[in-house]
Amino acid sequence: TLFGKIQSFAGAFLGIPKLEQLEDDKGEPIGTRLIIRAVTDYNTGQYECTALNPFGQDKKTLHLNVPQI
């Protein structure tokens, strides 16, 4: 499952949370956005984004904490 775990997304744009590919005015891919709709405490966890290109790579980690209501 994607929730509550570190995940890597290598070109996969399916599932929940949803990944959306961003494009420039010419339709060229310029990035990806992670979308979590109707956030609940089930989504609490660590999410990781890794960017790769010919110049190198970078990685950022986000911890999302959604309290129970």
Coordinates of C-alpha atoms in Angstrom, one line a residue:
T1 CA 0.0 0.0 0.0
L2 CA 1.1 3.6 -0.5
F3 CA 0.0 4.9 2.8
G4 CA 2.3 5.3 5.7
K5 CA 5.4 4.1 3.9
I6 CA 8.3 5.5 1.9
Q7 CA 7.5 5.1 -1.7
S8 CA 9.3 5.6 -5.0
F9 CA 7.2 6.3 -8.1
A10 CA 9.0 5.5 -11.3
G11 CA 6.7 6.6 -14.0
A12 CA 3.6 5.1 -12.4
F13 CA 0.6 7.5 -12.5
L14 CA -2.1 5.2 -11.1
G15 CA -3.5 4.5 -7.6
I16 CA -4.5 6.4 -4.5
P17 CA -2.9 8.9 -3.8
K18 CA -2.9 9.9 -7.4
L19 CA 0.1 11.1 -9.3
E20 CA -0.5 13.8 -11.9
Q21 CA 2.0 14.6 -14.7
L22 CA 2.6 18.3 -15.2
E23 CA 3.2 19.6 -18.7
D24 CA 4.4 22.8 -20.2
D25 CA 2.6 24.8 -23.0
K26 CA 4.0 22.4 -25.6
G27 CA 2.8 19.3 -23.8
E28 CA 6.3 18.3 -22.7
P29 CA 6.5 16.7 -19.2
I30 CA 8.0 19.1 -16.6
G31 CA 7.1 17.3 -13.3
T32 CA 4.8 15.3 -11.3
R33 CA 2.4 16.2 -8.5
L34 CA 1.1 14.0 -5.7
I35 CA -2.6 14.5 -5.0
I36 CA -4.3 13.1 -1.9
R37 CA -8.0 13.8 -1.9
A38 CA -10.2 13.4 1.2
V39 CA -7.2 13.2 3.5
T40 CA -7.7 11.0 6.6
D41 CA -5.4 9.7 9.3
Y42 CA -4.9 6.7 7.1
N43 CA -2.7 8.9 4.9
T44 CA -0.3 9.7 7.8
G45 CA 3.2 8.6 6.9
Q46 CA 6.4 9.3 5.2
Y47 CA 6.4 10.2 1.5
E48 CA 9.6 10.4 -0.6
C49 CA 10.2 12.2 -3.9
T50 CA 13.3 11.5 -6.0
A51 CA 14.2 13.6 -9.0
L52 CA 16.7 12.3 -11.6
N53 CA 18.1 14.0 -14.7
P54 CA 21.4 13.9 -16.6
F55 CA 22.9 16.4 -14.1
G56 CA 22.3 14.2 -11.0
Q57 CA 19.6 13.4 -8.5
D58 CA 17.9 14.9 -5.5
K59 CA 15.6 13.4 -2.9
K60 CA 13.2 15.0 -0.5
T61 CA 11.2 13.4 2.3
L62 CA 7.9 14.7 3.7
H63 CA 6.2 13.4 6.8
L64 CA 2.5 13.9 6.7
N65 CA 0.7 13.7 10.1
V66 CA -3.1 13.7 9.9
P67 CA -4.6 13.5 13.4
Q68 CA -7.6 11.3 14.1
I69 CA -10.9 13.2 14.6

